[in-house]
Short mmCIF file of C-alpha atoms in Angstrom, two decimals:
data_model
loop_
_atom_site.label_atom_id
_atom_site.label_comp_id
_atom_site.label_asym_id
_atom_site.label_seq_id
_atom_site.Cartn_x
_atom_site.Cartn_y
_atom_site.Cartn_z
CA MET B 1 -31.51 17.70 14.48
CA LYS B 2 -28.06 15.71 13.48
CA VAL B 3 -29.38 12.79 11.87
CA THR B 4 -31.73 12.26 8.83
CA LEU B 5 -34.14 9.37 8.97
CA SER B 6 -32.41 7.59 6.17
CA ALA B 7 -29.09 7.86 7.93
CA LEU B 8 -30.42 6.67 11.31
CA LEU B 9 -31.77 3.60 9.50
CA LEU B 10 -28.46 2.90 8.39
CA VAL B 11 -27.25 3.35 11.96
CA THR B 12 -29.72 1.07 13.50
CA THR B 13 -30.14 -1.67 11.39
CA PHE B 14 -26.41 -2.69 12.18
CA MET B 15 -26.28 -1.78 15.30
CA SER B 16 -26.09 -5.33 16.53
CA SER B 17 -22.73 -5.36 15.26
CA THR B 18 -21.12 -2.23 16.01
CA SER B 19 -20.20 -0.92 19.71
CA SER B 20 -22.28 1.82 21.47
CA GLY B 21 -19.53 4.32 21.66
CA ALA B 22 -19.83 7.00 18.78
CA VAL B 23 -17.09 9.15 17.15
CA ASN B 24 -18.01 12.77 16.25
CA VAL B 25 -15.60 13.94 13.36
CA SER B 26 -15.75 17.40 11.34
CA VAL B 27 -14.31 17.19 7.76
CA THR B 28 -13.01 19.76 5.43
CA VAL B 29 -11.90 19.82 1.96
CA SER B 30 -8.90 21.94 0.54
CA THR B 31 -10.69 22.98 -2.49
CA THR B 32 -8.50 26.12 -3.53
CA GLN B 33 -6.04 23.86 -5.30
CA ALA B 34 -6.48 20.11 -6.53
CA VAL B 35 -3.31 18.19 -5.49
CA SER B 36 -3.61 15.81 -8.43
CA PHE B 37 -5.84 14.93 -11.16
CA ILE B 38 -7.41 11.52 -12.67
CA ASP B 39 -9.37 10.64 -15.91
CA GLU B 40 -12.03 8.34 -16.61
CA LEU B 41 -9.75 5.47 -17.38
CA PHE B 42 -8.23 5.66 -13.74
CA VAL B 43 -9.90 2.31 -12.72
CA GLY B 44 -9.29 -0.73 -15.03
CA VAL B 45 -9.07 -4.30 -14.74
CA THR B 46 -6.98 -7.24 -15.61
CA LEU B 47 -7.28 -10.96 -16.59
CA ASP B 48 -4.49 -13.29 -15.98
CA SER B 49 -2.32 -14.60 -19.05
CA SER B 50 -2.84 -18.25 -17.38
CA LEU B 51 -6.27 -18.04 -19.15
CA LEU B 52 -4.95 -17.74 -22.70
CA PRO B 53 -3.92 -21.28 -23.61
CA THR B 54 -6.85 -22.90 -25.30
CA PRO B 55 -7.11 -25.86 -22.86
CA GLN B 56 -8.00 -23.34 -20.29
CA HIS B 57 -11.22 -21.90 -22.13
CA TRP B 58 -10.61 -19.00 -20.55
CA GLY B 59 -11.19 -20.51 -17.25
CA GLY B 60 -15.01 -20.70 -17.97
CA LEU B 61 -15.37 -17.05 -18.52
CA ASP B 62 -18.05 -16.85 -21.08
CA PHE B 63 -17.28 -13.77 -23.41
CA SER B 64 -20.90 -14.11 -25.10
CA SER B 65 -22.74 -14.16 -21.75
CA GLN B 66 -25.35 -11.40 -21.65
CA LYS B 67 -24.54 -11.01 -17.83
CA VAL B 68 -20.82 -10.77 -18.31
CA GLN B 69 -21.29 -8.18 -21.09
CA ALA B 70 -23.50 -6.11 -19.32
CA LEU B 71 -21.28 -6.11 -15.96
CA ALA B 72 -18.13 -5.20 -18.39
CA LYS B 73 -19.98 -2.60 -19.96
CA GLY B 74 -20.84 -0.91 -16.61
CA LEU B 75 -17.16 -0.38 -15.85
CA SER B 76 -16.42 1.02 -19.25
CA PRO B 77 -14.26 2.85 -20.43
CA CYS B 78 -11.75 0.88 -18.93
CA TYR B 79 -8.60 -0.46 -19.35
CA LEU B 80 -8.04 -4.43 -19.65
CA ARG B 81 -4.94 -5.87 -19.04
CA ILE B 82 -3.99 -9.45 -19.83
CA GLY B 83 -0.48 -10.47 -18.12
CA GLY B 84 0.97 -12.38 -15.65
CA THR B 85 3.70 -14.85 -14.42
CA GLU B 86 2.31 -17.32 -17.29
CA GLY B 87 2.64 -14.67 -19.85
CA ASP B 88 6.62 -15.29 -19.70
CA GLY B 89 6.23 -18.79 -20.80
CA LEU B 90 3.83 -18.10 -23.48
CA THR B 91 4.11 -18.49 -27.37
CA PHE B 92 1.69 -16.84 -29.84
CA ASP B 93 0.80 -19.61 -32.41
CA PRO B 94 -1.60 -18.24 -34.74
CA THR B 95 -3.24 -21.42 -36.15
CA GLY B 96 -2.74 -23.90 -32.91
CA ASN B 97 -1.08 -26.21 -35.46
CA GLY B 98 2.61 -25.62 -34.73
CA THR B 99 5.01 -27.36 -32.59
CA VAL B 100 4.55 -25.31 -29.46
CA ASP B 101 2.79 -27.20 -26.59
CA VAL B 102 -0.78 -25.91 -26.70
CA LYS B 103 -0.66 -25.68 -22.58
CA ARG B 104 2.26 -22.80 -23.41
CA SER B 105 0.75 -21.09 -26.14
CA PHE B 106 -2.43 -19.25 -27.30
CA THR B 107 -3.92 -19.00 -30.66
CA GLY B 108 -5.18 -16.38 -33.45
CA ALA B 109 -8.62 -17.60 -32.29
CA THR B 110 -7.90 -16.55 -28.59
CA TRP B 111 -6.70 -13.40 -29.54
CA ASP B 112 -9.76 -12.64 -31.89
CA ALA B 113 -12.03 -13.79 -29.05
CA VAL B 114 -10.38 -11.02 -26.40
CA ASN B 115 -10.13 -8.26 -28.89
CA THR B 116 -13.91 -8.46 -30.06
CA PHE B 117 -15.02 -8.48 -26.55
CA ALA B 118 -12.85 -5.51 -25.81
CA LYS B 119 -14.44 -3.83 -28.35
CA ASP B 120 -17.85 -4.67 -27.71
CA VAL B 121 -17.70 -3.62 -24.19
CA ASN B 122 -15.88 -0.32 -24.65
CA TRP B 123 -12.55 -1.79 -22.95
CA LYS B 124 -9.26 -0.63 -24.32
CA PHE B 125 -6.91 -3.68 -24.14
CA ILE B 126 -3.25 -3.93 -23.04
CA PHE B 127 -1.25 -7.27 -23.77
CA GLY B 128 1.87 -8.36 -21.77
CA LEU B 129 4.35 -9.87 -24.26
CA ASN B 130 6.85 -12.61 -23.20
CA ALA B 131 10.15 -11.05 -22.00
CA LEU B 132 11.85 -14.66 -21.77
CA LYS B 133 11.92 -15.14 -25.57
CA ARG B 134 15.69 -14.76 -25.57
CA LYS B 135 18.79 -15.07 -27.80
CA GLU B 136 22.24 -14.65 -26.94
CA GLY B 137 21.32 -12.75 -23.69
CA GLN B 138 19.05 -10.29 -25.22
CA TRP B 139 15.37 -10.48 -25.99
CA ASP B 140 14.16 -12.04 -29.25
CA PRO B 141 11.46 -10.10 -30.87
CA THR B 142 10.80 -13.19 -33.53
CA ASN B 143 7.28 -14.21 -31.88
CA ALA B 144 6.34 -10.55 -31.05
CA LYS B 145 6.22 -9.59 -34.88
CA GLU B 146 4.37 -12.59 -35.81
CA LEU B 147 1.64 -11.14 -33.50
CA LEU B 148 1.91 -7.82 -34.51
CA GLN B 149 1.36 -8.99 -38.05
CA TYR B 150 -1.51 -10.92 -37.12
CA ASN B 151 -3.03 -7.89 -35.01
CA SER B 152 -2.45 -5.55 -38.19
CA ALA B 153 -4.17 -7.75 -40.42
CA LYS B 154 -7.14 -8.02 -38.36
CA GLY B 155 -7.28 -4.33 -37.75
CA TYR B 156 -7.37 -4.67 -33.81
CA GLN B 157 -6.27 -1.58 -32.11
CA LEU B 158 -4.56 -1.96 -28.62
CA ALA B 159 -4.10 0.60 -25.66
CA GLY B 160 -0.59 -0.63 -25.11
CA PHE B 161 2.07 -3.57 -24.87
CA GLU B 162 3.99 -4.75 -22.18
CA LEU B 163 7.15 -6.60 -22.01
CA GLY B 164 7.51 -9.31 -19.60
CA ASN B 165 5.56 -9.46 -16.05
CA GLU B 166 7.48 -8.95 -12.54
CA PRO B 167 10.86 -9.16 -14.06
CA ASP B 168 12.49 -8.47 -10.65
CA ILE B 169 11.41 -12.12 -9.59
CA PHE B 170 12.29 -14.01 -12.61
CA PRO B 171 15.09 -15.83 -10.76
CA GLY B 172 12.54 -17.35 -8.47
CA GLN B 173 9.84 -18.10 -11.07
CA TYR B 174 11.81 -19.18 -13.84
CA ASN B 175 15.30 -19.79 -12.56
CA ILE B 176 16.46 -16.81 -15.09
CA THR B 177 18.14 -13.68 -14.33
CA VAL B 178 17.52 -10.46 -16.59
CA SER B 179 19.40 -7.57 -14.96
CA GLY B 180 17.60 -4.40 -14.71
CA SER B 181 19.86 -2.44 -17.28
CA GLN B 182 19.44 -5.41 -19.90
CA LEU B 183 15.70 -4.95 -19.50
CA GLY B 184 15.84 -1.58 -20.19
CA LYS B 185 17.87 -2.36 -23.28
CA ASP B 186 15.23 -4.83 -24.39
CA PHE B 187 12.35 -2.37 -23.70
CA TYR B 188 14.31 0.18 -25.84
CA THR B 189 14.61 -2.64 -28.85
CA PHE B 190 10.90 -3.26 -28.31
CA LYS B 191 10.15 0.48 -28.64
CA LYS B 192 12.03 0.85 -31.68
CA LEU B 193 10.20 -2.44 -33.26
CA LEU B 194 6.89 -0.82 -32.56
CA ARG B 195 7.69 2.97 -33.86
CA SER B 196 8.87 1.33 -37.15
CA THR B 197 6.12 -1.29 -37.57
CA PRO B 198 3.05 0.32 -39.60
CA GLY B 199 0.18 0.96 -37.45
CA TYR B 200 1.87 1.02 -33.95
CA GLU B 201 3.62 4.37 -34.38
CA VAL B 202 1.85 6.01 -31.47
CA THR B 203 1.19 2.76 -29.70
CA PRO B 204 2.31 2.81 -25.89
CA VAL B 205 4.92 0.91 -24.45
CA ILE B 206 4.08 0.10 -20.76
CA GLY B 207 6.47 -1.40 -18.02
CA PRO B 208 8.50 -2.90 -16.44
CA ASP B 209 5.67 -4.14 -14.16
CA MET B 210 7.70 -4.77 -11.13
CA ALA B 211 6.68 -7.11 -8.33
CA SER B 212 8.26 -4.87 -6.01
CA VAL B 213 9.80 -1.40 -5.93
CA THR B 214 11.09 -1.51 -2.30
CA GLY B 215 14.24 -2.58 -0.69
CA ALA B 216 17.00 -4.31 -3.09
CA LYS B 217 14.15 -4.29 -5.86
CA SER B 218 14.64 -0.53 -6.11
CA GLN B 219 17.88 -0.79 -7.60
CA PHE B 220 16.74 -3.10 -10.26
CA PHE B 221 13.79 -0.38 -10.93
CA ALA B 222 16.53 2.28 -11.11
CA ASP B 223 18.67 0.25 -13.41
CA PHE B 224 15.98 -0.28 -15.60
CA PHE B 225 15.56 3.30 -16.09
CA THR B 226 19.55 3.97 -16.84
CA GLY B 227 19.85 0.88 -18.78
CA GLY B 228 17.72 2.22 -21.89
CA GLY B 229 14.20 2.06 -20.22
CA ASP B 230 13.75 5.87 -19.76
CA LYS B 231 13.36 5.98 -23.44
CA ALA B 232 11.33 3.16 -23.94
CA VAL B 233 8.46 3.47 -21.47
CA ASP B 234 5.50 5.72 -22.30
CA ARG B 235 3.77 4.38 -19.02
CA ILE B 236 5.77 3.40 -16.07
CA THR B 237 4.26 0.18 -14.01
CA PHE B 238 4.85 -1.39 -10.70
CA HIS B 239 2.57 -4.07 -8.69
CA GLN B 240 1.33 -3.94 -5.02
CA TYR B 241 -0.34 -6.26 -2.88
CA TYR B 242 -0.99 -5.61 1.12
CA THR B 243 -0.15 -9.41 1.93
CA ASN B 244 0.04 -13.16 1.51
CA GLY B 245 -3.42 -14.37 0.35
CA GLU B 246 -2.53 -17.75 1.80
CA THR B 247 -1.77 -16.41 5.69
CA ALA B 248 -3.99 -13.27 5.25
CA ASN B 249 -6.87 -12.88 8.15
CA LEU B 250 -10.14 -10.87 8.30
CA THR B 251 -8.54 -8.11 10.25
CA ASP B 252 -5.92 -7.19 7.98
CA PHE B 253 -8.54 -5.95 5.78
CA THR B 254 -9.32 -3.13 8.19
CA ASP B 255 -6.00 -2.52 9.43
CA SER B 256 -5.04 1.12 8.66
CA LYS B 257 -1.32 0.44 9.38
CA LEU B 258 -1.34 -2.20 6.49
CA MET B 259 -3.07 0.45 4.16
CA ASP B 260 -0.48 2.97 4.90
CA ASN B 261 2.29 0.67 3.35
CA LEU B 262 0.83 1.56 0.07
CA VAL B 263 1.96 5.12 0.77
CA SER B 264 5.59 4.16 1.29
CA ASN B 265 5.51 1.87 -1.82
CA ILE B 266 4.26 4.76 -3.96
CA GLU B 267 6.92 7.23 -2.48
CA THR B 268 9.64 4.84 -3.48
CA ALA B 269 8.40 4.46 -7.18
CA LEU B 270 7.88 8.18 -7.36
CA ASP B 271 11.54 8.70 -5.97
CA VAL B 272 13.19 6.45 -8.75
CA THR B 273 10.99 7.47 -11.68
CA ARG B 274 11.45 11.35 -11.17
CA ARG B 275 15.30 10.89 -11.61
CA THR B 276 14.92 9.87 -15.10
CA ASN B 277 11.29 10.20 -16.22
CA PRO B 278 9.56 12.98 -14.23
CA LEU B 279 6.85 13.55 -16.77
CA THR B 280 6.17 9.78 -17.48
CA PRO B 281 2.75 8.51 -15.96
CA VAL B 282 3.09 6.33 -13.17
CA TRP B 283 0.53 3.59 -12.69
CA LEU B 284 -0.39 0.45 -10.45
CA GLY B 285 -0.27 -2.07 -13.02
CA GLU B 286 -1.44 -4.92 -11.49
CA THR B 287 -2.80 -4.83 -7.76
CA SER B 288 -5.40 -6.31 -5.34
CA SER B 289 -5.56 -7.01 -1.69
CA CYS B 290 -3.46 -10.43 -1.51
CA TYR B 291 -1.02 -12.16 -3.68
CA HIS B 292 -1.27 -15.78 -4.45
CA GLY B 293 -4.44 -15.24 -5.72
CA GLY B 294 -6.05 -13.53 -2.81
CA ALA B 295 -7.43 -14.73 0.49
CA PRO B 296 -10.39 -17.37 0.05
CA GLY B 297 -13.59 -16.15 1.59
CA ILE B 298 -12.20 -12.49 2.13
CA SER B 299 -10.90 -11.16 -0.86
CA ASP B 300 -14.06 -11.23 -2.61
CA ARG B 301 -16.42 -10.51 -0.06
CA TYR B 302 -17.41 -7.15 1.28
CA VAL B 303 -14.41 -6.61 3.65
CA ALA B 304 -12.41 -6.65 0.67
CA GLY B 305 -13.52 -3.02 -0.35
CA PHE B 306 -11.46 -1.36 2.58
CA LEU B 307 -8.26 -2.18 1.00
CA TRP B 308 -9.83 -1.49 -2.34
CA LEU B 309 -11.22 1.93 -1.77
CA ASP B 310 -8.30 3.05 0.06
CA LYS B 311 -5.93 2.07 -2.42
CA LEU B 312 -8.01 4.16 -4.97
CA GLY B 313 -7.93 7.35 -2.82
CA VAL B 314 -4.16 6.95 -1.81
CA ALA B 315 -3.17 6.36 -5.63
CA ALA B 316 -5.16 9.28 -6.66
CA ARG B 317 -4.06 11.66 -4.17
CA MET B 318 -0.16 10.87 -4.62
CA GLY B 319 -0.40 11.34 -8.39
CA LEU B 320 -0.67 7.87 -10.10
CA GLU B 321 -2.70 7.83 -13.42
CA ALA B 322 -4.02 4.51 -13.48
CA VAL B 323 -4.92 1.43 -10.84
CA LEU B 324 -5.55 -2.03 -12.69
CA ARG B 325 -7.56 -4.24 -10.66
CA GLN B 326 -6.38 -8.22 -10.25
CA ASP B 327 -8.76 -8.96 -11.64
CA PHE B 328 -12.19 -8.83 -13.15
CA TYR B 329 -12.45 -12.61 -13.16
CA ALA B 330 -10.80 -15.66 -11.82
CA ALA B 331 -8.96 -16.52 -8.40
CA SER B 332 -10.13 -15.15 -5.11
CA TYR B 333 -9.88 -11.67 -5.93
CA GLY B 334 -12.39 -11.35 -8.90
CA LEU B 335 -14.84 -8.56 -9.43
CA ILE B 336 -17.58 -11.27 -10.58
CA ASP B 337 -17.98 -14.60 -9.26
CA ASN B 338 -16.17 -17.45 -10.88
CA ASP B 339 -19.00 -19.76 -11.37
CA THR B 340 -22.11 -17.63 -11.90
CA PHE B 341 -20.56 -14.60 -12.92
CA GLU B 342 -22.85 -12.76 -10.52
CA PRO B 343 -21.32 -9.13 -9.41
CA LEU B 344 -19.36 -9.52 -6.27
CA PRO B 345 -18.92 -6.34 -3.61
CA ASP B 346 -15.79 -5.13 -5.04
CA TYR B 347 -17.66 -4.80 -8.51
CA TRP B 348 -20.60 -2.38 -7.05
CA LEU B 349 -17.77 -0.24 -5.21
CA THR B 350 -15.83 0.35 -8.81
CA VAL B 351 -19.00 0.91 -10.58
CA LEU B 352 -19.84 3.77 -8.14
CA TYR B 353 -16.41 5.14 -8.10
CA LYS B 354 -16.51 5.53 -11.85
CA ARG B 355 -19.74 7.00 -11.56
CA LEU B 356 -19.46 9.40 -9.04
CA VAL B 357 -15.60 10.37 -9.01
CA GLY B 358 -14.08 13.00 -11.19
CA GLY B 359 -10.96 14.49 -12.22
CA ALA B 360 -9.51 16.87 -9.68
CA VAL B 361 -8.41 15.39 -6.19
CA PHE B 362 -8.44 17.59 -3.25
CA SER B 363 -6.77 16.99 0.22
CA VAL B 364 -8.97 16.29 3.27
CA GLU B 365 -8.64 17.07 6.92
CA ALA B 366 -10.46 15.55 9.66
CA THR B 367 -10.47 15.91 13.49
CA VAL B 368 -9.63 12.29 14.12
CA ASP B 369 -6.63 10.42 12.55
CA ASN B 370 -6.80 8.12 9.62
CA SER B 371 -7.26 5.10 11.95
CA THR B 372 -10.52 5.94 12.68
CA ILE B 373 -12.01 7.38 9.56
CA ARG B 374 -10.19 7.58 5.94
CA ALA B 375 -11.23 10.37 3.90
CA TYR B 376 -10.90 11.26 0.31
CA ALA B 377 -12.38 14.11 -2.11
CA HIS B 378 -12.66 14.86 -5.82
CA CYS B 379 -14.59 16.97 -8.16
CA THR B 380 -17.66 15.12 -8.87
CA LYS B 381 -18.11 13.70 -12.20
CA THR B 382 -20.63 15.28 -14.23
CA SER B 383 -23.57 13.07 -15.06
CA ILE B 384 -26.72 13.32 -16.97
CA SER B 385 -28.42 10.32 -15.00
CA TYR B 386 -27.80 11.75 -11.61
CA GLY B 387 -28.09 15.46 -12.87
CA TYR B 388 -24.45 16.31 -11.48
CA MET B 389 -23.25 19.41 -13.21
CA PRO B 390 -19.66 20.97 -12.92
CA GLY B 391 -18.62 22.45 -9.65
CA GLY B 392 -19.96 19.50 -7.17
CA VAL B 393 -17.48 17.78 -4.59
CA THR B 394 -17.38 13.78 -4.04
CA MET B 395 -16.21 12.54 -0.71
CA TYR B 396 -15.50 8.97 0.19
CA PHE B 397 -14.89 7.52 3.43
CA LEU B 398 -13.93 4.32 4.91
CA LEU B 399 -14.70 3.83 8.89
CA THR B 400 -12.55 1.08 9.95
CA THR B 401 -13.57 0.68 13.64
CA ASP B 402 -16.66 -0.71 14.97
CA ASN B 403 -17.85 2.65 16.28
CA ASN B 404 -20.75 4.47 14.84
CA THR B 405 -19.33 7.78 13.11
CA SER B 406 -21.35 11.18 12.87
CA ILE B 407 -19.70 13.36 10.14
CA THR B 408 -20.10 16.79 10.04
CA PHE B 409 -19.11 18.98 6.99
CA PRO B 410 -18.85 22.85 8.58
CA GLN B 411 -17.76 24.25 4.81
CA PHE B 412 -21.18 22.95 3.30
CA PRO B 413 -24.10 23.90 5.52
CA GLY B 414 -27.47 23.47 4.72
CA GLN B 415 -26.68 21.97 1.20
CA PRO B 416 -28.12 19.08 -0.35
CA VAL B 417 -26.08 15.75 0.12
CA ASP B 418 -26.67 12.90 -2.07
CA VAL B 419 -25.43 9.57 -0.04
CA PHE B 420 -24.46 6.47 -1.42
CA TRP B 421 -23.28 3.93 1.39
CA LEU B 422 -22.49 0.71 1.12
CA THR B 423 -23.07 -2.11 4.07
CA PRO B 424 -22.81 -5.76 3.99
CA VAL B 425 -26.11 -7.87 3.67
CA ASP B 426 -24.82 -10.44 6.11
CA GLY B 427 -21.53 -9.19 8.05
CA LEU B 428 -18.24 -8.51 6.73
CA THR B 429 -17.64 -11.66 4.60
CA SER B 430 -21.01 -11.11 2.78
CA MET B 431 -20.84 -11.83 -0.85
CA LYS B 432 -23.85 -9.24 -1.09
CA VAL B 433 -23.77 -5.62 -0.57
CA ALA B 434 -26.47 -3.01 -0.03
CA LEU B 435 -26.62 0.42 -1.05
CA ASN B 436 -28.59 2.55 1.18
CA ASN B 437 -30.06 -0.56 3.00
CA LYS B 438 -31.18 -1.98 -0.51
CA GLN B 439 -29.52 -5.20 -1.78
CA LEU B 440 -27.74 -4.64 -5.00
CA ASP B 441 -28.39 -7.28 -7.48
CA LEU B 442 -28.72 -7.35 -11.26
CA VAL B 443 -32.19 -7.24 -12.95
CA ASN B 444 -32.84 -9.33 -15.85
CA ASN B 445 -28.98 -9.39 -16.35
CA SER B 446 -28.68 -5.73 -16.37
CA LEU B 447 -27.55 -3.26 -13.71
CA PRO B 448 -30.26 -1.91 -11.59
CA GLU B 449 -30.52 1.92 -10.77
CA LEU B 450 -27.93 3.05 -8.03
CA LYS B 451 -29.91 5.68 -6.47
CA PRO B 452 -28.94 7.76 -3.64
CA TYR B 453 -30.90 9.33 -0.92
CA ARG B 454 -30.63 12.91 -0.22
CA THR B 455 -30.58 14.94 2.87
CA GLU B 456 -29.75 18.56 3.99
CA GLU B 457 -28.49 17.67 7.44
CA ASN B 458 -25.08 18.97 7.90
CA THR B 459 -24.29 15.74 10.38
CA ILE B 460 -24.69 12.40 9.16
CA THR B 461 -23.93 9.25 10.98
CA PHE B 462 -23.01 5.53 9.76
CA PRO B 463 -22.18 2.62 11.12
CA GLY B 464 -18.87 1.36 11.91
CA LYS B 465 -16.84 -1.14 9.69
CA SER B 466 -18.66 0.36 6.58
CA PHE B 467 -17.92 2.74 3.64
CA GLY B 468 -19.36 5.01 0.84
CA PHE B 469 -19.89 7.92 -1.16
CA LEU B 470 -21.28 11.34 -0.34
CA VAL B 471 -21.97 13.94 -3.19
CA PHE B 472 -22.40 17.67 -2.57
CA PRO B 473 -23.85 18.71 -6.13
CA GLU B 474 -24.21 22.38 -5.11
CA ALA B 475 -20.56 22.98 -3.65
CA ASN B 476 -19.85 25.29 -6.53
CA VAL B 477 -16.14 24.82 -6.29
CA ALA B 478 -14.30 27.01 -8.95
CA SER B 479 -11.81 24.30 -9.73
CA CYS B 480 -14.43 21.86 -10.58
CA SER B 481 -16.59 24.09 -12.60
CA SER B 482 -14.41 24.40 -15.42
CA GLN B 483 -13.88 20.30 -15.82
#
């Protein structure tokens, strides 16, 4: 017998939306040696700096909401990065009574609110400073010093500072050009400022938050390091989006060729950074499915999970150390609804990733190519609630075709498998997702139990155009036993 009853239910429930052709695939994990490692902060989130000015009222996001706090805690520990295009036009005005236009400034009260929230939900706050505060062609640190002094007086601890957002497109955004080498000098100036300011001796400098590292932009990226950025940055960041949200369509989100573009982007970034900074961690410092705010009606729906989960798999396998999702709230690619704060499909996917996926990353071999099934494997994250001890393996899969797919695991015969499979409640553009056929909803503003079903079958069948996680808790992999 190949298929468990629960797995069969998964298939038959969605048979009407899948073709009759089935795919059989055998999957093997190379567990003898990890290809890379991630930590519990690998997946983070962002908020856009456009929400900071007082008239914006955080775009409606209510930090005091019990629901918002519960959802945020569900992702902890977690980086929160606030940055974005608007950040390079903002001034810190502690009292809000200064001469700066309130639409282009943020206050001490705003700073207090986000720091208090981050502490309450166990998030680690990263902030992007304005790189276009300039004097005689160089960055002017005057306003940054004012923010640092205010922050110190309040006793807030930040996980890092950035300087500028997407400097390679300043000419188009602000009609201002700052060369890569000059930006490197500016970063080094900032690094010296931080190290000489009490309380910031070890605060990481993060950047340069490139919009792109490919084509002509790769030279800007390289110039940043040779200009002084190599001595300044403690974390290297670049941004990535697959396509334009204004023109994207549904099929883009399950397009394996589009997914593969991320691989070449990371290869380019690593090629540049290894020349000067081979040991400095590289992050996707801002990323989502589509730029320009996402694709309305698609980027916050079930189908967006294909690009998101694949991005996490590719980034981990290729050695990136953090992926910061644009964004937790707002626009068309948030993890929670803009009006109700209800969790959207990618929220649940992210929670499961953070609960199930551990540090060591393994390569995976499958008997079909990655246009049919995309597979990733890690050590299982140890868990008291699930009873997962060191030694387990977690795999996650994206089935990008319409075909039902039967997956066989020859190296784990007769072993128990915990299945966490996510399917849409109402088609690929559903705003609701089901875990093992049970719709996921908050319970009294709290997260429900995210229960797997367990099987000992060696072959499990899943519906096409779906994704999920499988945990092999008794895999007894030596490289996972010491984590």
